[in-house]
Amino acid sequence: MSELDEAYMREAIELARTGMQQGDGGPFGCVIVKGGKVIGRGQNKVTSTNDPTAHAEVVAIREACEHLNDFQLTGCTLYASCEPCPMCLGAIYWARPDRLVFACTRQDAASVGFDDQLIYDELPLPPDKRRIPMTSLLRSEGRMVLNEWSLKEDKTPY
């Protein structure tokens, strides 16, 4: 890790502190960098926006993608004040940055009440064994749309 990595991580940590102190949400911040320039910043805004997806990483990814006018973060490094939760980790994989650097671990977050272990435990289970009841309905109709996508000649793959 370099001094620049440390500087960007400190910015992510400060975003976490600022958002928490302002009452925006939990103590999480994120900075996304490309070519030595910050192109996305985010702090947790779950409680201030009533949006359970407004985690720092998702907020920063949205801003960075808008800045780049692209849905992928190729060539970017994402600095998160904490190891991303399963939702954010999924968003990060979809965005495809080159690298992820984080400060606190998920165990650190769990020690102050942000425990994602339930989600990690639920993921490997078949849908009918999860805590939230899940049922497949109209699968054949849904598959028709998927098949139409596979045949669509002007699609943008991702």
Short mmCIF file of N, CA and C in Angstrom, two decimals:
data_model
loop_
_atom_site.label_atom_id
_atom_site.label_comp_id
_atom_site.label_asym_id
_atom_site.label_seq_id
_atom_site.Cartn_x
_atom_site.Cartn_y
_atom_site.Cartn_z
N MET A 1 0.84 -1.18 0.00
CA MET A 1 0.00 0.00 0.00
C MET A 1 0.89 1.24 0.00
N SER A 2 0.37 2.29 -0.59
CA SER A 2 1.15 3.52 -0.73
C SER A 2 0.60 4.62 0.17
N GLU A 3 1.33 5.73 0.20
CA GLU A 3 0.85 6.90 0.93
C GLU A 3 -0.44 7.42 0.33
N LEU A 4 -0.57 7.32 -0.99
CA LEU A 4 -1.83 7.74 -1.63
C LEU A 4 -2.99 6.87 -1.18
N ASP A 5 -2.75 5.56 -1.09
CA ASP A 5 -3.79 4.67 -0.58
C ASP A 5 -4.23 5.12 0.81
N GLU A 6 -3.26 5.43 1.65
CA GLU A 6 -3.59 5.87 3.00
C GLU A 6 -4.38 7.18 2.98
N ALA A 7 -4.02 8.09 2.11
CA ALA A 7 -4.73 9.37 2.02
C ALA A 7 -6.19 9.17 1.59
N TYR A 8 -6.40 8.32 0.59
CA TYR A 8 -7.77 8.06 0.13
C TYR A 8 -8.58 7.32 1.20
N MET A 9 -7.92 6.40 1.91
CA MET A 9 -8.61 5.69 2.97
C MET A 9 -8.99 6.66 4.09
N ARG A 10 -8.10 7.57 4.42
CA ARG A 10 -8.43 8.57 5.45
C ARG A 10 -9.62 9.41 5.01
N GLU A 11 -9.73 9.71 3.72
CA GLU A 11 -10.89 10.46 3.24
C GLU A 11 -12.16 9.64 3.40
N ALA A 12 -12.09 8.36 3.09
CA ALA A 12 -13.27 7.49 3.27
C ALA A 12 -13.67 7.43 4.74
N ILE A 13 -12.68 7.32 5.62
CA ILE A 13 -12.96 7.27 7.06
C ILE A 13 -13.56 8.59 7.53
N GLU A 14 -13.06 9.70 7.01
CA GLU A 14 -13.61 11.00 7.41
C GLU A 14 -15.05 11.16 6.90
N LEU A 15 -15.34 10.65 5.71
CA LEU A 15 -16.73 10.67 5.21
C LEU A 15 -17.63 9.87 6.15
N ALA A 16 -17.13 8.74 6.65
CA ALA A 16 -17.90 7.94 7.60
C ALA A 16 -18.21 8.75 8.85
N ARG A 17 -17.20 9.42 9.37
CA ARG A 17 -17.37 10.23 10.58
C ARG A 17 -18.34 11.39 10.32
N THR A 18 -18.16 12.10 9.24
CA THR A 18 -19.01 13.25 8.92
C THR A 18 -20.46 12.84 8.76
N GLY A 19 -20.70 11.79 8.00
CA GLY A 19 -22.07 11.32 7.80
C GLY A 19 -22.73 10.90 9.09
N MET A 20 -21.97 10.22 9.94
CA MET A 20 -22.48 9.78 11.24
C MET A 20 -22.82 11.00 12.10
N GLN A 21 -21.90 11.97 12.15
CA GLN A 21 -22.12 13.15 12.99
C GLN A 21 -23.28 14.01 12.49
N GLN A 22 -23.50 14.02 11.17
CA GLN A 22 -24.60 14.79 10.60
C GLN A 22 -25.94 14.07 10.72
N GLY A 23 -25.91 12.82 11.13
CA GLY A 23 -27.14 12.05 11.25
C GLY A 23 -27.63 11.48 9.93
N ASP A 24 -26.72 11.36 8.94
CA ASP A 24 -27.11 10.82 7.64
C ASP A 24 -27.37 9.32 7.69
N GLY A 25 -26.61 8.63 8.54
CA GLY A 25 -26.73 7.18 8.62
C GLY A 25 -25.60 6.62 9.44
N GLY A 26 -25.31 5.35 9.20
CA GLY A 26 -24.27 4.67 9.96
C GLY A 26 -22.87 5.17 9.64
N PRO A 27 -21.88 4.70 10.39
CA PRO A 27 -20.51 5.21 10.29
C PRO A 27 -19.70 4.56 9.16
N PHE A 28 -20.12 4.82 7.92
CA PHE A 28 -19.46 4.20 6.77
C PHE A 28 -19.24 5.23 5.68
N GLY A 29 -18.05 5.18 5.07
CA GLY A 29 -17.72 6.10 3.99
C GLY A 29 -16.98 5.37 2.88
N CYS A 30 -16.99 5.96 1.70
CA CYS A 30 -16.36 5.33 0.54
C CYS A 30 -15.88 6.40 -0.43
N VAL A 31 -14.71 6.15 -1.02
CA VAL A 31 -14.14 7.02 -2.03
C VAL A 31 -13.72 6.13 -3.20
N ILE A 32 -14.00 6.59 -4.41
CA ILE A 32 -13.59 5.85 -5.61
C ILE A 32 -12.65 6.74 -6.41
N VAL A 33 -11.51 6.16 -6.79
CA VAL A 33 -10.44 6.90 -7.43
C VAL A 33 -10.11 6.28 -8.78
N LYS A 34 -9.90 7.15 -9.77
CA LYS A 34 -9.42 6.70 -11.08
C LYS A 34 -8.36 7.69 -11.55
N GLY A 35 -7.23 7.17 -11.94
CA GLY A 35 -6.16 8.02 -12.46
C GLY A 35 -5.73 9.11 -11.48
N GLY A 36 -5.74 8.81 -10.21
CA GLY A 36 -5.31 9.77 -9.21
C GLY A 36 -6.33 10.84 -8.87
N LYS A 37 -7.56 10.67 -9.35
CA LYS A 37 -8.61 11.66 -9.10
C LYS A 37 -9.81 10.98 -8.45
N VAL A 38 -10.36 11.59 -7.41
CA VAL A 38 -11.57 11.07 -6.78
C VAL A 38 -12.75 11.35 -7.72
N ILE A 39 -13.44 10.28 -8.10
CA ILE A 39 -14.58 10.43 -9.02
C ILE A 39 -15.90 10.06 -8.36
N GLY A 40 -15.84 9.54 -7.13
CA GLY A 40 -17.07 9.19 -6.42
C GLY A 40 -16.83 9.19 -4.93
N ARG A 41 -17.78 9.77 -4.22
CA ARG A 41 -17.73 9.78 -2.75
C ARG A 41 -19.10 9.35 -2.24
N GLY A 42 -19.07 8.65 -1.12
CA GLY A 42 -20.34 8.27 -0.53
C GLY A 42 -20.21 8.09 0.96
N GLN A 43 -21.27 8.41 1.64
CA GLN A 43 -21.38 8.11 3.06
C GLN A 43 -22.74 7.46 3.25
N ASN A 44 -22.86 6.67 4.26
CA ASN A 44 -24.11 5.96 4.49
C ASN A 44 -25.24 6.98 4.70
N LYS A 45 -26.34 6.79 3.95
CA LYS A 45 -27.49 7.68 4.04
C LYS A 45 -28.79 6.91 4.23
N VAL A 46 -28.68 5.73 4.80
CA VAL A 46 -29.84 4.85 4.96
C VAL A 46 -30.95 5.53 5.74
N THR A 47 -30.65 6.04 6.92
CA THR A 47 -31.70 6.58 7.78
C THR A 47 -32.17 7.95 7.34
N SER A 48 -31.31 8.74 6.72
CA SER A 48 -31.71 10.09 6.31
C SER A 48 -32.53 10.09 5.02
N THR A 49 -32.42 9.02 4.25
CA THR A 49 -33.18 8.93 2.99
C THR A 49 -34.25 7.84 3.02
N ASN A 50 -34.30 7.10 4.13
CA ASN A 50 -35.21 5.94 4.22
C ASN A 50 -35.01 4.98 3.06
N ASP A 51 -33.74 4.80 2.69
CA ASP A 51 -33.38 3.92 1.58
C ASP A 51 -32.39 2.88 2.10
N PRO A 52 -32.82 1.64 2.27
CA PRO A 52 -31.92 0.62 2.81
C PRO A 52 -30.76 0.28 1.89
N THR A 53 -30.80 0.75 0.63
CA THR A 53 -29.68 0.50 -0.28
C THR A 53 -28.69 1.67 -0.32
N ALA A 54 -28.92 2.71 0.44
CA ALA A 54 -28.06 3.90 0.39
C ALA A 54 -26.83 3.73 1.28
N HIS A 55 -26.14 2.62 1.09
CA HIS A 55 -24.88 2.39 1.78
C HIS A 55 -23.80 3.23 1.11
N ALA A 56 -22.74 3.52 1.83
CA ALA A 56 -21.69 4.39 1.32
C ALA A 56 -21.14 3.92 -0.03
N GLU A 57 -20.90 2.61 -0.14
CA GLU A 57 -20.33 2.08 -1.38
C GLU A 57 -21.28 2.26 -2.55
N VAL A 58 -22.56 2.01 -2.33
CA VAL A 58 -23.54 2.14 -3.42
C VAL A 58 -23.67 3.62 -3.82
N VAL A 59 -23.71 4.51 -2.85
CA VAL A 59 -23.78 5.95 -3.15
C VAL A 59 -22.57 6.38 -3.97
N ALA A 60 -21.38 5.92 -3.57
CA ALA A 60 -20.15 6.29 -4.28
C ALA A 60 -20.11 5.67 -5.68
N ILE A 61 -20.55 4.42 -5.80
CA ILE A 61 -20.58 3.77 -7.12
C ILE A 61 -21.50 4.54 -8.07
N ARG A 62 -22.65 4.93 -7.58
CA ARG A 62 -23.59 5.68 -8.43
C ARG A 62 -22.96 6.99 -8.90
N GLU A 63 -22.30 7.69 -7.98
CA GLU A 63 -21.67 8.97 -8.35
C GLU A 63 -20.52 8.75 -9.34
N ALA A 64 -19.69 7.75 -9.09
CA ALA A 64 -18.56 7.48 -9.98
C ALA A 64 -19.02 7.06 -11.37
N CYS A 65 -20.01 6.21 -11.43
CA CYS A 65 -20.53 5.77 -12.73
C CYS A 65 -21.16 6.93 -13.50
N GLU A 66 -21.85 7.80 -12.78
CA GLU A 66 -22.41 8.99 -13.43
C GLU A 66 -21.28 9.86 -13.96
N HIS A 67 -20.24 10.04 -13.17
CA HIS A 67 -19.09 10.85 -13.59
C HIS A 67 -18.45 10.27 -14.85
N LEU A 68 -18.29 8.94 -14.88
CA LEU A 68 -17.65 8.28 -16.02
C LEU A 68 -18.59 8.07 -17.20
N ASN A 69 -19.89 8.24 -16.96
CA ASN A 69 -20.90 7.92 -17.96
C ASN A 69 -20.73 6.47 -18.44
N ASP A 70 -20.57 5.59 -17.45
CA ASP A 70 -20.35 4.17 -17.73
C ASP A 70 -20.88 3.38 -16.54
N PHE A 71 -21.26 2.14 -16.76
CA PHE A 71 -21.76 1.31 -15.68
C PHE A 71 -20.68 0.41 -15.09
N GLN A 72 -19.46 0.61 -15.53
CA GLN A 72 -18.36 -0.16 -14.99
C GLN A 72 -17.24 0.77 -14.52
N LEU A 73 -16.53 0.32 -13.51
CA LEU A 73 -15.48 1.14 -12.90
C LEU A 73 -14.09 0.58 -13.22
N THR A 74 -13.89 0.21 -14.46
CA THR A 74 -12.60 -0.29 -14.90
C THR A 74 -11.53 0.77 -14.64
N GLY A 75 -10.41 0.34 -14.08
CA GLY A 75 -9.32 1.27 -13.80
C GLY A 75 -9.46 2.01 -12.49
N CYS A 76 -10.47 1.67 -11.71
CA CYS A 76 -10.74 2.39 -10.46
C CYS A 76 -10.35 1.57 -9.24
N THR A 77 -10.07 2.29 -8.16
CA THR A 77 -9.89 1.68 -6.85
C THR A 77 -10.97 2.22 -5.93
N LEU A 78 -11.58 1.34 -5.19
CA LEU A 78 -12.63 1.70 -4.24
C LEU A 78 -12.06 1.58 -2.83
N TYR A 79 -12.15 2.67 -2.08
CA TYR A 79 -11.69 2.70 -0.69
C TYR A 79 -12.92 2.79 0.21
N ALA A 80 -13.10 1.79 1.05
CA ALA A 80 -14.25 1.74 1.95
C ALA A 80 -13.77 1.75 3.39
N SER A 81 -14.46 2.49 4.22
CA SER A 81 -14.06 2.57 5.62
C SER A 81 -14.28 1.25 6.36
N CYS A 82 -15.04 0.35 5.76
CA CYS A 82 -15.30 -0.95 6.37
C CYS A 82 -15.47 -1.99 5.27
N GLU A 83 -15.15 -3.22 5.58
CA GLU A 83 -15.38 -4.32 4.65
C GLU A 83 -16.83 -4.29 4.20
N PRO A 84 -17.09 -4.30 2.90
CA PRO A 84 -18.46 -4.16 2.41
C PRO A 84 -19.38 -5.29 2.84
N CYS A 85 -20.63 -4.93 3.06
CA CYS A 85 -21.67 -5.92 3.36
C CYS A 85 -21.95 -6.73 2.10
N PRO A 86 -22.73 -7.80 2.19
CA PRO A 86 -23.02 -8.61 1.00
C PRO A 86 -23.66 -7.81 -0.14
N MET A 87 -24.58 -6.88 0.17
CA MET A 87 -25.21 -6.09 -0.89
C MET A 87 -24.16 -5.24 -1.61
N CYS A 88 -23.33 -4.56 -0.83
CA CYS A 88 -22.32 -3.69 -1.42
C CYS A 88 -21.27 -4.50 -2.17
N LEU A 89 -20.91 -5.65 -1.62
CA LEU A 89 -19.95 -6.50 -2.29
C LEU A 89 -20.49 -6.93 -3.66
N GLY A 90 -21.78 -7.26 -3.71
CA GLY A 90 -22.39 -7.59 -4.99
C GLY A 90 -22.34 -6.42 -5.95
N ALA A 91 -22.64 -5.22 -5.47
CA ALA A 91 -22.59 -4.03 -6.32
C ALA A 91 -21.17 -3.77 -6.81
N ILE A 92 -20.20 -4.00 -5.95
CA ILE A 92 -18.80 -3.81 -6.32
C ILE A 92 -18.41 -4.79 -7.42
N TYR A 93 -18.79 -6.04 -7.27
CA TYR A 93 -18.48 -7.01 -8.33
C TYR A 93 -19.16 -6.64 -9.65
N TRP A 94 -20.41 -6.16 -9.59
CA TRP A 94 -21.08 -5.74 -10.81
C TRP A 94 -20.38 -4.54 -11.45
N ALA A 95 -19.87 -3.63 -10.63
CA ALA A 95 -19.21 -2.42 -11.14
C ALA A 95 -17.80 -2.71 -11.67
N ARG A 96 -17.19 -3.77 -11.20
CA ARG A 96 -15.89 -4.24 -11.68
C ARG A 96 -14.73 -3.24 -11.54
N PRO A 97 -14.53 -2.70 -10.34
CA PRO A 97 -13.32 -1.89 -10.16
C PRO A 97 -12.09 -2.81 -10.20
N ASP A 98 -10.93 -2.21 -10.36
CA ASP A 98 -9.71 -3.00 -10.38
C ASP A 98 -9.34 -3.50 -8.98
N ARG A 99 -9.75 -2.73 -7.97
CA ARG A 99 -9.25 -3.04 -6.63
C ARG A 99 -10.19 -2.49 -5.57
N LEU A 100 -10.23 -3.16 -4.43
CA LEU A 100 -10.99 -2.73 -3.26
C LEU A 100 -10.04 -2.71 -2.07
N VAL A 101 -10.04 -1.60 -1.34
CA VAL A 101 -9.24 -1.47 -0.13
C VAL A 101 -10.21 -1.07 0.98
N PHE A 102 -10.14 -1.76 2.14
CA PHE A 102 -11.04 -1.41 3.23
C PHE A 102 -10.28 -1.30 4.53
N ALA A 103 -10.85 -0.56 5.48
CA ALA A 103 -10.22 -0.35 6.79
C ALA A 103 -10.71 -1.41 7.76
N CYS A 104 -11.86 -1.20 8.36
CA CYS A 104 -12.40 -2.13 9.37
C CYS A 104 -12.90 -3.41 8.72
N THR A 105 -12.95 -4.46 9.51
CA THR A 105 -13.48 -5.74 9.03
C THR A 105 -14.97 -5.84 9.36
N ARG A 106 -15.60 -6.83 8.78
CA ARG A 106 -17.02 -7.04 9.09
C ARG A 106 -17.20 -7.44 10.56
N GLN A 107 -16.20 -8.06 11.15
CA GLN A 107 -16.26 -8.39 12.57
C GLN A 107 -16.20 -7.12 13.42
N ASP A 108 -15.40 -6.15 12.98
CA ASP A 108 -15.36 -4.86 13.68
C ASP A 108 -16.74 -4.20 13.65
N ALA A 109 -17.39 -4.23 12.49
CA ALA A 109 -18.72 -3.64 12.36
C ALA A 109 -19.73 -4.39 13.23
N ALA A 110 -19.64 -5.70 13.24
CA ALA A 110 -20.56 -6.50 14.06
C ALA A 110 -20.42 -6.16 15.54
N SER A 111 -19.22 -5.82 15.96
CA SER A 111 -18.98 -5.54 17.38
C SER A 111 -19.70 -4.27 17.86
N VAL A 112 -20.15 -3.43 16.90
CA VAL A 112 -20.91 -2.22 17.28
C VAL A 112 -22.34 -2.25 16.73
N GLY A 113 -22.81 -3.46 16.36
CA GLY A 113 -24.21 -3.61 16.00
C GLY A 113 -24.54 -3.73 14.53
N PHE A 114 -23.54 -3.73 13.64
CA PHE A 114 -23.79 -3.87 12.21
C PHE A 114 -23.37 -5.28 11.79
N ASP A 115 -24.22 -6.25 12.10
CA ASP A 115 -23.88 -7.65 11.89
C ASP A 115 -24.57 -8.18 10.64
N ASP A 116 -23.77 -8.52 9.64
CA ASP A 116 -24.28 -9.05 8.37
C ASP A 116 -24.28 -10.57 8.34
N GLN A 117 -23.95 -11.20 9.46
CA GLN A 117 -23.79 -12.65 9.45
C GLN A 117 -25.06 -13.38 9.01
N LEU A 118 -26.22 -12.84 9.37
CA LEU A 118 -27.48 -13.46 8.94
C LEU A 118 -27.53 -13.58 7.42
N ILE A 119 -27.12 -12.53 6.73
CA ILE A 119 -27.16 -12.56 5.26
C ILE A 119 -26.16 -13.58 4.73
N TYR A 120 -24.96 -13.58 5.29
CA TYR A 120 -23.97 -14.57 4.86
C TYR A 120 -24.49 -15.99 5.09
N ASP A 121 -25.19 -16.22 6.19
CA ASP A 121 -25.75 -17.54 6.49
C ASP A 121 -26.89 -17.91 5.54
N GLU A 122 -27.66 -16.92 5.12
CA GLU A 122 -28.81 -17.18 4.25
C GLU A 122 -28.41 -17.45 2.79
N LEU A 123 -27.35 -16.82 2.32
CA LEU A 123 -26.99 -16.91 0.91
C LEU A 123 -26.83 -18.33 0.37
N PRO A 124 -26.16 -19.22 1.08
CA PRO A 124 -26.00 -20.56 0.50
C PRO A 124 -27.25 -21.44 0.57
N LEU A 125 -28.27 -21.01 1.30
CA LEU A 125 -29.47 -21.82 1.44
C LEU A 125 -30.33 -21.76 0.19
N PRO A 126 -31.04 -22.86 -0.12
CA PRO A 126 -32.01 -22.79 -1.22
C PRO A 126 -33.13 -21.81 -0.83
N PRO A 127 -33.73 -21.14 -1.80
CA PRO A 127 -34.75 -20.13 -1.48
C PRO A 127 -35.83 -20.59 -0.53
N ASP A 128 -36.26 -21.84 -0.62
CA ASP A 128 -37.35 -22.31 0.24
C ASP A 128 -36.91 -22.58 1.68
N LYS A 129 -35.63 -22.43 1.97
CA LYS A 129 -35.11 -22.65 3.32
C LYS A 129 -34.72 -21.34 4.02
N ARG A 130 -34.89 -20.20 3.33
CA ARG A 130 -34.49 -18.91 3.90
C ARG A 130 -35.55 -18.36 4.82
N ARG A 131 -35.15 -17.43 5.68
CA ARG A 131 -36.06 -16.85 6.67
C ARG A 131 -37.19 -16.06 6.05
N ILE A 132 -36.91 -15.35 4.97
CA ILE A 132 -37.97 -14.63 4.27
C ILE A 132 -38.59 -15.61 3.28
N PRO A 133 -39.90 -15.88 3.38
CA PRO A 133 -40.52 -16.84 2.48
C PRO A 133 -40.32 -16.42 1.01
N MET A 134 -39.87 -17.36 0.20
CA MET A 134 -39.61 -17.10 -1.21
C MET A 134 -40.25 -18.20 -2.05
N THR A 135 -40.96 -17.78 -3.09
CA THR A 135 -41.64 -18.72 -3.98
C THR A 135 -41.46 -18.28 -5.42
N SER A 136 -41.17 -19.21 -6.29
CA SER A 136 -41.09 -18.92 -7.71
C SER A 136 -42.50 -18.96 -8.31
N LEU A 137 -42.82 -17.99 -9.14
CA LEU A 137 -44.15 -17.90 -9.74
C LEU A 137 -44.01 -17.42 -11.18
N LEU A 138 -44.73 -18.01 -12.09
CA LEU A 138 -44.75 -17.66 -13.51
C LEU A 138 -43.36 -17.73 -14.15
N ARG A 139 -42.62 -18.77 -13.79
CA ARG A 139 -41.26 -18.92 -14.30
C ARG A 139 -41.22 -18.98 -15.82
N SER A 140 -42.14 -19.71 -16.43
CA SER A 140 -42.09 -19.84 -17.90
C SER A 140 -42.31 -18.50 -18.58
N GLU A 141 -43.19 -17.67 -18.03
CA GLU A 141 -43.40 -16.34 -18.60
C GLU A 141 -42.17 -15.46 -18.40
N GLY A 142 -41.57 -15.55 -17.24
CA GLY A 142 -40.34 -14.80 -17.00
C GLY A 142 -39.21 -15.24 -17.91
N ARG A 143 -39.12 -16.54 -18.14
CA ARG A 143 -38.07 -17.07 -19.03
C ARG A 143 -38.24 -16.59 -20.45
N MET A 144 -39.48 -16.31 -20.86
CA MET A 144 -39.69 -15.79 -22.22
C MET A 144 -38.95 -14.47 -22.41
N VAL A 145 -39.00 -13.61 -21.39
CA VAL A 145 -38.30 -12.32 -21.48
C VAL A 145 -36.79 -12.55 -21.52
N LEU A 146 -36.29 -13.49 -20.72
CA LEU A 146 -34.87 -13.81 -20.76
C LEU A 146 -34.46 -14.31 -22.15
N ASN A 147 -35.30 -15.15 -22.73
CA ASN A 147 -35.00 -15.65 -24.08
C ASN A 147 -35.02 -14.53 -25.10
N GLU A 148 -35.95 -13.59 -24.96
CA GLU A 148 -35.98 -12.43 -25.87
C GLU A 148 -34.68 -11.64 -25.75
N TRP A 149 -34.19 -11.49 -24.51
CA TRP A 149 -32.92 -10.79 -24.30
C TRP A 149 -31.78 -11.50 -25.03
N SER A 150 -31.75 -12.83 -24.92
CA SER A 150 -30.66 -13.58 -25.54
C SER A 150 -30.65 -13.41 -27.06
N LEU A 151 -31.80 -13.14 -27.64
CA LEU A 151 -31.91 -12.97 -29.09
C LEU A 151 -31.79 -11.50 -29.54
N LYS A 152 -31.85 -10.59 -28.61
CA LYS A 152 -31.82 -9.15 -28.92
C LYS A 152 -30.46 -8.79 -29.52
N GLU A 153 -30.46 -8.24 -30.71
CA GLU A 153 -29.21 -7.96 -31.42
C GLU A 153 -28.55 -6.66 -30.98
N ASP A 154 -29.32 -5.72 -30.45
CA ASP A 154 -28.75 -4.41 -30.09
C ASP A 154 -28.55 -4.23 -28.59
N LYS A 155 -28.38 -5.34 -27.87
CA LYS A 155 -28.21 -5.25 -26.43
C LYS A 155 -26.79 -4.84 -26.06
N THR A 156 -26.67 -4.26 -24.90
CA THR A 156 -25.36 -3.94 -24.33
C THR A 156 -25.08 -4.98 -23.25
N PRO A 157 -24.19 -5.91 -23.53
CA PRO A 157 -23.92 -6.94 -22.51
C PRO A 157 -23.18 -6.37 -21.31
N TYR A 158 -23.41 -6.96 -20.18
CA TYR A 158 -22.68 -6.58 -18.97
C TYR A 158 -22.56 -7.75 -18.03
#
